[in-house]
Structures are given as structure tokens and as C-alpha cells.
Backbone as JSON, one array per atom type, in Angstrom:
{
  "sequence": "MKIGTYNIFTFFWFVLMLTGSGTLTYFSFSNNFYSSDAIFIVKVVIALISLIFICVFLYLLYKFKILIINKSYFILIQPFLIKFNKIDISKSKSVNWKNFTAFRGTIYRKVIINQNKSTIEFSDLEFENFESLVKNINVQLEKKEKIAIEQALSNNLMMIINVIILSVFLIFLLISTNWKDIDIAQIIFLSINFILLFASIKRVLNYRKIIKTTHNIG",
  "N": [[-21.87, -142.3, 19.0], [-21.21, -140.32, 21.81], [-19.77, -137.35, 23.12], [-18.87, -135.58, 26.07], [-19.62, -132.17, 26.48], [-18.24, -129.19, 27.71], [-19.76, -127.36, 30.38], [-21.21, -124.26, 29.79], [-21.49, -121.97, 31.41], [-19.8, -122.64, 33.59], [-17.4, -122.99, 32.41], [-16.93, -120.39, 31.4], [-16.78, -118.76, 33.66], [-14.54, -119.89, 35.03], [-12.57, -119.5, 33.0], [-12.58, -116.65, 32.97], [-11.8, -116.0, 35.6], [-9.2, -117.36, 35.68], [-7.9, -115.93, 33.6], [-7.96, -113.35, 34.53], [-6.68, -113.32, 37.02], [-4.36, -114.78, 36.38], [-3.18, -113.0, 34.5], [-2.63, -110.78, 36.21], [-0.97, -111.96, 37.99], [1.23, -112.66, 36.25], [2.22, -110.0, 35.35], [2.84, -108.86, 37.87], [5.12, -110.27, 38.7], [6.79, -110.04, 36.43], [7.33, -107.39, 36.4], [8.72, -106.94, 38.76], [7.16, -106.52, 41.06], [6.88, -107.2, 43.73], [9.3, -106.54, 44.9], [9.21, -103.84, 44.8], [8.36, -100.41, 45.81], [5.8, -100.5, 46.64], [2.79, -100.46, 48.71], [2.62, -102.45, 51.65], [0.21, -103.89, 52.3], [-1.04, -103.94, 49.88], [0.67, -105.63, 48.39], [0.35, -107.95, 49.64], [-2.36, -108.56, 49.05], [-2.21, -108.82, 46.31], [-0.55, -111.03, 46.2], [-2.13, -112.92, 47.4], [-4.1, -113.14, 45.36], [-2.67, -114.18, 43.33], [-2.0, -116.66, 44.53], [-4.58, -117.8, 44.6], [-5.08, -118.02, 41.96], [-3.03, -120.0, 41.2], [-4.01, -122.09, 42.81], [-6.65, -122.54, 41.76], [-5.95, -123.27, 39.11], [-4.61, -125.66, 39.54], [-6.72, -127.12, 40.67], [-8.35, -127.24, 38.54], [-6.89, -128.85, 36.83], [-6.94, -131.19, 38.35], [-9.75, -131.92, 38.42], [-10.36, -132.08, 35.77], [-12.02, -133.73, 33.19], [-12.68, -136.21, 30.67], [-15.29, -137.3, 28.96], [-16.71, -140.08, 27.28], [-19.21, -141.66, 25.44], [-20.06, -144.58, 24.16], [-22.21, -146.46, 22.52], [-23.47, -148.7, 24.85], [-21.45, -148.17, 26.62], [-19.75, -146.38, 29.06], [-17.14, -144.13, 29.19], [-14.64, -142.8, 31.18], [-12.11, -140.48, 31.39], [-9.44, -139.21, 33.12], [-6.94, -137.42, 32.55], [-4.78, -136.04, 33.96], [-4.78, -137.17, 36.28], [-4.09, -139.6, 35.67], [-6.12, -141.6, 35.22], [-8.39, -144.07, 34.3], [-11.61, -145.1, 33.55], [-14.06, -147.57, 32.73], [-17.35, -148.49, 32.03], [-20.02, -150.69, 31.51], [-23.15, -149.77, 30.98], [-25.34, -151.29, 30.5], [-25.06, -153.51, 32.01], [-24.89, -152.65, 34.54], [-26.37, -152.09, 37.52], [-26.13, -150.44, 39.63], [-26.84, -147.33, 40.16], [-26.81, -144.04, 41.11], [-28.6, -141.17, 41.61], [-28.2, -137.69, 42.22], [-28.7, -134.44, 43.71], [-26.92, -131.32, 44.04], [-25.52, -128.37, 45.57], [-24.15, -125.36, 44.36], [-22.35, -122.28, 43.62], [-23.8, -119.91, 44.61], [-26.18, -121.01, 45.43], [-27.19, -122.37, 43.34], [-28.71, -125.26, 41.87], [-27.42, -128.45, 40.91], [-27.29, -131.32, 38.95], [-26.26, -134.76, 39.48], [-24.73, -137.8, 38.56], [-23.87, -141.1, 39.68], [-22.22, -143.88, 38.85], [-21.72, -147.24, 39.47], [-19.63, -150.12, 38.94], [-18.58, -153.27, 39.65], [-15.31, -152.67, 40.52], [-15.15, -150.26, 39.58], [-15.91, -146.78, 39.22], [-17.91, -144.16, 37.92], [-18.42, -140.77, 37.73], [-20.28, -137.95, 37.17], [-21.58, -134.57, 36.35], [-24.09, -131.94, 35.61], [-22.94, -129.58, 36.13], [-20.48, -129.86, 35.19], [-20.76, -130.76, 32.57], [-22.37, -129.61, 29.69], [-24.09, -130.85, 27.97], [-25.43, -132.72, 29.6], [-28.01, -133.87, 29.8], [-28.28, -135.23, 27.5], [-26.27, -137.15, 27.7], [-27.1, -138.83, 29.74], [-29.31, -139.88, 28.8], [-29.87, -142.59, 28.06], [-29.76, -144.02, 30.37], [-31.52, -145.97, 32.24], [-32.03, -146.64, 34.86], [-33.4, -146.47, 38.03], [-35.49, -144.46, 37.47], [-37.43, -142.96, 38.58], [-36.17, -141.52, 40.64], [-34.39, -140.1, 39.07], [-36.13, -138.5, 37.63], [-37.2, -137.0, 39.75], [-35.06, -135.52, 40.86], [-34.5, -133.84, 38.61], [-36.76, -132.28, 38.49], [-36.66, -131.05, 41.05], [-34.5, -129.41, 40.64], [-35.33, -127.78, 38.39], [-37.52, -126.35, 39.61], [-36.11, -124.94, 41.57], [-34.13, -123.46, 40.22], [-35.34, -121.95, 38.19], [-36.54, -119.27, 38.39], [-34.25, -117.76, 38.99], [-32.69, -118.08, 36.64], [-34.34, -116.92, 34.78], [-34.19, -114.26, 35.6], [-31.48, -113.9, 35.05], [-31.63, -114.08, 32.22], [-33.04, -111.8, 31.69], [-31.16, -109.75, 32.65], [-28.88, -110.22, 30.86], [-30.1, -109.89, 28.41], [-30.79, -107.09, 28.51], [-28.18, -106.0, 28.77], [-27.11, -106.95, 26.34], [-28.67, -105.5, 24.5], [-27.87, -103.05, 25.18], [-25.16, -103.13, 24.39], [-25.45, -103.5, 21.69], [-26.51, -101.15, 20.86], [-24.67, -99.19, 21.67], [-22.45, -99.84, 20.2], [-20.07, -99.02, 17.82], [-20.46, -99.83, 14.65], [-19.12, -99.43, 12.41], [-16.52, -98.99, 13.16], [-15.68, -101.09, 14.85], [-13.99, -103.0, 17.37], [-11.73, -105.62, 18.5], [-12.13, -106.16, 21.15], [-14.84, -105.42, 21.57], [-16.2, -107.15, 19.87], [-15.55, -109.7, 21.26], [-16.9, -109.23, 23.7], [-19.51, -109.06, 22.83], [-19.9, -111.52, 21.7], [-19.56, -113.26, 23.9], [-21.64, -112.46, 25.61], [-23.86, -113.06, 23.94], [-23.54, -115.88, 23.82], [-23.91, -116.66, 26.45], [-26.41, -115.67, 26.94], [-27.9, -117.29, 25.18], [-27.44, -119.8, 26.21], [-28.7, -119.47, 28.71], [-31.43, -118.97, 28.06], [-31.91, -121.39, 26.93], [-31.78, -123.03, 29.19], [-33.96, -122.04, 30.71], [-36.24, -122.59, 29.13], [-35.99, -125.48, 29.09], [-36.36, -125.94, 31.82], [-38.98, -124.89, 32.15], [-40.43, -126.7, 30.59], [-40.01, -129.04, 32.07], [-41.34, -128.41, 34.43], [-43.91, -127.81, 33.58], [-44.73, -130.44, 32.53], [-44.69, -131.78, 35.03], [-46.78, -130.51, 36.38], [-48.89, -131.25, 34.63], [-48.9, -133.93, 35.08], [-49.6, -133.94, 37.79]],
  "CA": [[-20.97, -141.91, 20.11], [-21.25, -139.01, 22.41], [-18.67, -136.76, 23.92], [-19.24, -134.52, 26.95], [-19.11, -130.82, 26.3], [-18.21, -128.47, 29.03], [-20.85, -126.44, 30.83], [-20.81, -122.92, 29.26], [-21.17, -121.0, 32.54], [-18.59, -123.07, 34.39], [-16.16, -122.67, 31.52], [-16.82, -118.96, 31.23], [-16.28, -118.18, 34.97], [-13.25, -120.3, 35.22], [-11.64, -118.82, 32.13], [-12.52, -115.34, 33.52], [-10.93, -116.14, 36.85], [-7.87, -117.69, 35.32], [-7.33, -114.94, 32.83], [-7.78, -112.12, 35.39], [-5.63, -113.51, 38.14], [-3.12, -115.17, 35.69], [-2.53, -111.76, 34.07], [-2.14, -110.01, 37.35], [0.28, -112.64, 38.52], [2.33, -112.44, 35.32], [2.71, -108.59, 35.34], [3.47, -108.51, 39.18], [6.43, -110.8, 38.7], [7.69, -109.48, 35.29], [7.67, -106.03, 36.74], [9.29, -106.96, 40.1], [6.3, -105.78, 41.87], [7.13, -107.47, 45.18], [10.5, -105.79, 45.45], [9.1, -102.32, 44.63], [7.99, -99.57, 47.0], [4.3, -100.5, 46.82], [2.31, -100.6, 50.01], [2.68, -103.82, 52.02], [-1.02, -104.62, 52.2], [-1.35, -104.17, 48.4], [1.49, -106.72, 48.04], [-0.32, -109.13, 50.28], [-3.63, -108.81, 48.31], [-1.71, -109.29, 44.97], [0.03, -112.35, 46.45], [-3.26, -113.81, 47.59], [-4.79, -113.37, 44.17], [-1.77, -115.14, 42.58], [-2.21, -117.96, 45.13], [-5.79, -118.3, 44.11], [-4.78, -118.55, 40.44], [-2.43, -121.27, 41.29], [-4.95, -123.17, 43.36], [-7.66, -122.81, 40.7], [-5.34, -123.97, 38.01], [-4.26, -127.1, 39.97], [-8.03, -127.75, 40.76], [-8.82, -127.61, 37.13], [-6.19, -130.08, 36.26], [-7.44, -132.33, 39.11], [-11.1, -132.11, 38.07], [-10.47, -132.26, 34.27], [-12.52, -135.04, 32.75], [-13.09, -136.45, 29.25], [-16.32, -138.34, 28.98], [-17.17, -140.63, 26.0], [-20.28, -142.69, 25.57], [-20.16, -145.47, 22.88], [-23.24, -147.53, 22.71], [-23.71, -148.78, 26.24], [-20.23, -148.04, 27.42], [-19.4, -145.07, 29.51], [-15.65, -144.16, 29.32], [-14.29, -141.51, 31.79], [-10.61, -140.35, 31.37], [-8.87, -138.11, 33.86], [-5.57, -137.6, 32.09], [-3.92, -135.44, 34.82], [-4.68, -138.09, 37.49], [-3.76, -140.96, 35.0], [-7.18, -142.5, 35.64], [-9.32, -144.5, 33.12], [-12.7, -145.99, 33.96], [-15.0, -147.92, 31.57], [-18.5, -149.2, 32.5], [-21.12, -151.09, 30.61], [-24.35, -149.39, 31.73], [-26.32, -152.23, 30.32], [-24.83, -154.51, 33.07], [-24.69, -152.05, 35.84], [-27.61, -151.78, 38.26], [-25.78, -149.51, 40.77], [-26.77, -146.05, 39.6], [-27.35, -143.06, 42.13], [-28.85, -139.74, 41.22], [-28.17, -136.74, 43.31], [-28.67, -132.98, 43.52], [-25.96, -130.62, 44.98], [-25.66, -126.98, 45.43], [-22.93, -124.68, 44.07], [-22.38, -121.0, 42.91], [-24.79, -119.05, 45.1], [-27.47, -121.7, 45.58], [-27.7, -123.01, 42.1], [-28.68, -126.68, 42.05], [-27.0, -129.14, 39.77], [-27.59, -132.85, 38.94], [-25.07, -135.62, 39.44], [-25.02, -139.35, 38.56], [-22.8, -141.89, 40.07], [-22.43, -145.22, 38.25], [-20.73, -148.22, 39.93], [-19.79, -151.58, 38.4], [-17.4, -153.92, 40.23], [-14.54, -151.66, 41.32], [-15.12, -148.96, 38.79], [-16.88, -145.69, 39.43], [-17.94, -143.02, 37.02], [-19.3, -139.65, 38.32], [-20.27, -136.6, 36.29], [-22.66, -133.72, 36.61], [-24.28, -130.8, 34.65], [-22.03, -128.49, 36.45], [-19.3, -130.08, 34.33], [-21.0, -131.0, 31.1], [-23.43, -128.87, 29.14], [-25.14, -131.91, 27.32], [-25.74, -133.75, 30.65], [-29.29, -134.61, 29.58], [-28.15, -136.14, 26.39], [-25.34, -138.07, 28.08], [-27.76, -139.7, 30.66], [-30.6, -140.23, 28.23], [-30.06, -143.99, 28.0], [-29.58, -144.65, 31.67], [-32.87, -146.26, 32.64], [-32.06, -147.2, 36.21], [-33.89, -145.49, 39.12], [-36.05, -143.43, 36.68], [-38.24, -142.01, 39.45], [-35.16, -140.62, 41.31], [-33.88, -139.27, 37.97], [-37.04, -137.4, 37.3], [-37.37, -136.22, 40.89], [-33.9, -134.47, 40.92], [-34.66, -132.78, 37.53], [-37.93, -131.47, 38.96], [-36.21, -130.13, 42.11], [-33.49, -128.41, 39.96], [-36.1, -126.86, 37.59], [-38.21, -125.5, 40.5], [-35.26, -124.04, 42.36], [-33.28, -122.52, 39.4], [-36.07, -121.33, 37.05], [-36.63, -117.84, 38.59], [-32.9, -117.19, 38.91], [-32.32, -118.17, 35.31], [-35.17, -115.93, 34.22], [-33.48, -112.83, 35.93], [-30.29, -113.88, 34.27], [-31.97, -113.81, 30.83], [-33.38, -110.33, 31.56], [-30.04, -108.96, 32.73], [-28.13, -110.46, 29.72], [-30.77, -109.21, 27.35], [-30.53, -105.62, 28.71], [-26.76, -105.72, 28.43], [-26.84, -107.14, 25.02], [-29.27, -104.4, 23.83], [-26.88, -101.73, 25.45], [-23.94, -103.31, 23.58], [-25.86, -103.36, 20.19], [-26.84, -99.76, 20.57], [-23.49, -98.4, 21.89], [-21.32, -100.23, 19.41], [-19.92, -98.36, 16.46], [-20.22, -100.92, 13.8], [-18.14, -99.03, 11.28], [-15.07, -99.03, 13.73], [-15.74, -102.15, 15.86], [-12.72, -103.53, 17.69], [-11.76, -106.98, 18.95], [-12.76, -106.32, 22.46], [-16.37, -105.31, 21.47], [-16.61, -108.4, 19.31], [-15.44, -110.66, 22.25], [-17.95, -108.99, 24.6], [-20.83, -109.32, 22.2], [-19.95, -113.05, 21.51], [-19.69, -113.88, 25.21], [-22.95, -112.08, 26.0], [-24.81, -113.88, 23.18], [-23.51, -117.28, 24.15], [-24.4, -116.77, 27.79], [-27.85, -115.41, 26.79], [-28.42, -118.45, 24.54], [-27.4, -120.86, 27.32], [-29.76, -119.13, 29.77], [-32.72, -119.21, 27.46], [-32.07, -122.89, 26.7], [-32.16, -123.54, 30.43], [-35.34, -121.63, 31.05], [-37.13, -123.44, 28.25], [-35.97, -126.8, 29.62], [-36.94, -125.9, 33.16], [-40.46, -124.8, 31.93], [-40.91, -128.02, 30.06], [-40.06, -129.98, 33.02], [-42.37, -127.89, 35.42], [-45.16, -128.07, 32.92], [-44.86, -131.87, 32.57], [-44.96, -132.07, 36.5], [-48.16, -129.91, 36.7], [-49.83, -131.97, 33.99], [-49.02, -135.26, 35.82], [-50.24, -133.78, 39.01]],
  "C": [[-21.26, -140.52, 20.48], [-20.09, -138.62, 23.19], [-19.2, -135.62, 24.77], [-18.68, -133.24, 26.61], [-19.32, -130.06, 27.42], [-19.34, -127.52, 29.17], [-20.38, -125.01, 30.47], [-20.56, -122.02, 30.39], [-20.0, -121.33, 33.29], [-17.36, -122.65, 33.59], [-15.88, -121.26, 31.52], [-16.25, -118.4, 32.54], [-14.88, -118.64, 35.28], [-12.18, -119.64, 34.29], [-11.46, -117.31, 32.56], [-11.6, -115.18, 34.75], [-9.48, -116.32, 36.55], [-7.09, -116.56, 34.58], [-7.05, -113.76, 33.68], [-6.6, -112.2, 36.26], [-4.28, -114.04, 37.44], [-2.36, -113.96, 35.12], [-1.93, -110.98, 35.03], [-0.83, -110.64, 37.87], [1.47, -112.49, 37.57], [2.99, -111.03, 35.47], [3.38, -108.27, 36.83], [4.82, -109.13, 39.26], [7.39, -110.34, 37.64], [8.12, -108.1, 35.55], [8.23, -105.87, 38.13], [8.42, -106.25, 41.12], [6.6, -105.98, 43.38], [8.39, -106.88, 45.68], [10.47, -104.31, 45.25], [8.66, -101.68, 45.94], [6.58, -99.47, 47.2], [3.97, -100.79, 48.28], [2.24, -102.1, 50.44], [1.46, -104.54, 51.91], [-1.38, -104.9, 50.73], [-0.44, -105.42, 47.82], [0.88, -108.04, 48.46], [-1.59, -109.53, 49.4], [-3.22, -109.4, 46.95], [-1.25, -110.81, 45.12], [-1.08, -113.34, 46.69], [-4.07, -114.15, 46.35], [-3.98, -114.35, 43.32], [-1.86, -116.5, 43.18], [-3.48, -118.57, 44.72], [-5.76, -118.79, 42.74], [-4.08, -119.79, 40.4], [-3.33, -122.38, 41.71], [-6.01, -123.55, 42.41], [-7.08, -123.52, 39.55], [-5.12, -125.37, 38.41], [-5.6, -127.81, 40.18], [-8.6, -128.12, 39.56], [-8.23, -128.76, 36.56], [-6.7, -131.32, 37.02], [-8.78, -132.81, 38.76], [-11.33, -132.45, 36.6], [-10.9, -133.68, 33.82], [-12.85, -135.06, 31.16], [-14.03, -137.63, 29.24], [-16.77, -138.78, 27.55], [-18.18, -141.7, 26.2], [-20.33, -143.36, 24.12], [-21.1, -146.56, 23.15], [-23.59, -147.51, 24.23], [-22.61, -148.51, 27.19], [-19.97, -146.63, 27.79], [-17.9, -145.05, 29.91], [-15.26, -142.76, 29.94], [-12.72, -141.55, 31.95], [-10.26, -139.13, 32.13], [-7.38, -138.05, 33.71], [-4.53, -137.12, 33.12], [-3.83, -136.21, 36.15], [-4.3, -139.55, 37.02], [-4.73, -141.96, 35.39], [-8.03, -142.76, 34.38], [-10.37, -145.41, 33.73], [-13.64, -146.32, 32.82], [-16.07, -148.83, 32.26], [-19.46, -149.56, 31.54], [-22.34, -150.87, 31.3], [-25.48, -150.46, 31.6], [-26.29, -153.37, 31.41], [-24.71, -153.93, 34.44], [-26.11, -151.63, 36.4], [-27.41, -150.73, 39.45], [-25.72, -148.1, 40.2], [-27.52, -145.07, 40.72], [-27.46, -141.7, 41.55], [-28.86, -138.86, 42.37], [-28.27, -135.26, 42.8], [-27.63, -132.41, 44.48], [-26.04, -129.14, 44.64], [-24.27, -126.33, 45.24], [-23.24, -123.21, 43.46], [-23.74, -120.38, 43.37], [-26.2, -119.76, 45.12], [-27.96, -122.47, 44.41], [-27.63, -124.5, 42.31], [-28.28, -127.36, 40.73], [-27.26, -130.61, 39.98], [-26.25, -133.61, 38.75], [-25.49, -137.01, 39.24], [-23.83, -140.12, 38.86], [-23.09, -143.39, 39.6], [-21.39, -146.19, 38.83], [-20.99, -149.57, 39.28], [-18.4, -152.23, 38.88], [-16.51, -152.86, 41.02], [-14.29, -150.39, 40.69], [-16.16, -148.01, 39.16], [-16.81, -144.61, 38.48], [-18.92, -142.07, 37.55], [-19.17, -138.47, 37.49], [-21.5, -135.88, 36.66], [-22.98, -132.69, 35.57], [-23.61, -129.54, 35.11], [-20.73, -128.64, 35.55], [-19.63, -130.18, 32.85], [-22.36, -130.39, 30.78], [-24.48, -129.88, 28.64], [-25.34, -133.06, 28.26], [-26.93, -134.58, 30.29], [-29.11, -135.62, 28.45], [-27.19, -137.37, 26.8], [-26.07, -139.14, 28.9], [-29.07, -140.24, 30.12], [-30.91, -141.72, 28.28], [-29.87, -144.67, 29.25], [-31.0, -144.64, 32.25], [-33.01, -146.94, 33.97], [-32.47, -146.03, 37.15], [-34.53, -144.28, 38.43], [-36.82, -142.43, 37.49], [-37.33, -140.96, 40.15], [-34.64, -139.61, 40.26], [-34.78, -138.14, 37.72], [-37.26, -136.51, 38.51], [-36.24, -135.13, 41.04], [-34.06, -133.42, 39.84], [-35.82, -131.92, 37.85], [-37.43, -130.45, 40.07], [-35.26, -129.11, 41.58], [-34.35, -127.37, 39.25], [-36.88, -125.83, 38.49], [-37.31, -124.57, 41.26], [-34.47, -123.1, 41.41], [-34.04, -121.62, 38.36], [-36.08, -119.78, 37.27], [-35.28, -117.18, 38.43], [-32.43, -117.09, 37.49], [-33.14, -117.19, 34.53], [-34.59, -114.55, 34.42], [-32.31, -112.82, 35.16], [-30.57, -113.56, 32.86], [-32.3, -112.37, 30.66], [-32.11, -109.51, 31.65], [-29.13, -109.01, 31.48], [-28.78, -109.81, 28.54], [-30.63, -107.71, 27.28], [-29.19, -105.26, 28.31], [-26.52, -105.9, 27.0], [-27.47, -106.05, 24.14], [-28.38, -103.22, 23.97], [-25.71, -101.96, 24.55], [-24.27, -103.05, 22.07], [-25.99, -101.82, 19.89], [-25.6, -98.88, 20.7], [-22.32, -98.78, 21.05], [-21.25, -99.5, 18.16], [-19.5, -99.36, 15.49], [-19.26, -100.64, 12.67], [-16.65, -99.11, 11.87], [-15.06, -99.91, 14.91], [-14.41, -102.77, 16.22], [-12.87, -104.97, 18.25], [-12.43, -107.21, 20.32], [-14.32, -106.24, 22.47], [-16.89, -106.58, 20.86], [-16.62, -109.6, 20.37], [-16.61, -110.41, 23.28], [-19.3, -109.37, 24.07], [-20.99, -110.8, 22.09], [-20.13, -113.7, 22.91], [-21.11, -113.66, 25.72], [-24.02, -112.91, 25.25], [-24.87, -115.27, 23.57], [-24.15, -117.49, 25.57], [-25.95, -116.66, 27.79], [-28.5, -116.69, 26.16], [-28.49, -119.54, 25.51], [-28.57, -120.71, 28.3], [-31.11, -119.41, 29.25], [-33.06, -120.61, 27.34], [-32.4, -123.49, 28.07], [-33.52, -123.27, 30.92], [-36.43, -122.48, 30.32], [-37.2, -124.87, 28.66], [-36.65, -126.88, 31.02], [-38.47, -125.84, 33.01], [-41.05, -126.06, 31.49], [-40.98, -129.07, 31.13], [-41.21, -129.73, 34.1], [-43.75, -128.19, 34.83], [-45.61, -129.54, 32.86], [-45.3, -132.29, 34.03], [-46.36, -131.71, 36.84], [-49.25, -130.74, 35.98], [-50.04, -133.3, 34.53], [-49.85, -135.06, 37.1], [-51.75, -133.44, 38.79]]
}
């Protein structure tokens, strides 16, 4: 049995956005900010940030998915929409592979599986272990490989730059940290940086493997 694990980068940015805007929203209301003598334009900006926080939170609830794969069965649960879909991939011939763009031109892969009136759709923007989840889907293999190649060629350079930036930042943190008097904030920053660096290196290695395979075939 396999369970979808959430994309590290997507999870990090959403948590960062929710934490920052949520904290700002909480303190603005708890300190009666909107009834204070603060400049009107500042109140408007804070109100917009609070609205963004609410919208992102609702969007997360709307998009939240639990994906379970048991043998040939794909089970997708959307608890906040009260939706449950189950498809036997061994009996489904309707599989569509797609690429789509998000977050400053980054390309992600998506698979859409249809069977009777049920549809299951998920992507590597949502799930970190997307490759493992779709490993046993052997329908339209040429299209599956094509979108993987397109993604690797498009994202490889950007991810290499990401690795360099995160590596430099990690070295800076390691050098500047007072290990005898380290605090929780420094531990959090180090942990986040290490996790993001690990995820970036993993992607670069995977992209290079795909590109190398493509060149060998060509």
C-alpha cells in the first residue's frame, strides 16, 4: 500500500504564507489595530493580507486530498468536500498525462484517471512521491515519458540554481551559528534549509537521469 506524501516545496511555502499572514491577522485583531490611529493605507494593506490568509486557508481546505494506492486500486479522499473516489487502474483505459505551469514557470506533471463516472486527478505539485504513485500506471507510456522529459529539460537549470543558493545559505548558517548557545529559531532555520536542499538535490539527480536516458535513446 502507498500513501501520497505532500510536496515539500508546496507544503513549505503554504505553511510560510499561512503562518506569516495568520500571525499578522491574529495580532491586528487582538490589539484592536483597525480601531487605532494607524494610517488608513496601512490598515488597508493589513486587511488585504488578512483576506489573503483567509482565502489561502479556504483554498487549502478545498484542495486537500488523501491519496491511497492499494494494489491496483486508487483511492482519493477529499474530506472537506465530502468526496470519495475509487478506481481500479487495471480496468481503466482512460488515462491522461499532462504538464502544467505554476510558481514562476515551474512545470509540474499531472495524471487524470477516468472510470465510469469516477475521476481521480493528482500531480507532483501536490505529492512528493508522485513518481512512485504512478509507477504501475502503464497506460499511454509514451505520453508519460514525454511529459517527464519536458519537465526535466525545463526545470533542471532552475533547480541547480536553487541547490547553489540553498548550499551557500546552509554554509552561512553553519558558520554563523553559535553551537554552544543555539536556540530554537536557528534549529528551525537549519532544518528547513537542509530539507529544502535535500529535496532540490533529489530533483536535480532525477532530472539528470531522465535527460541522460533521453540522450542515450537519441
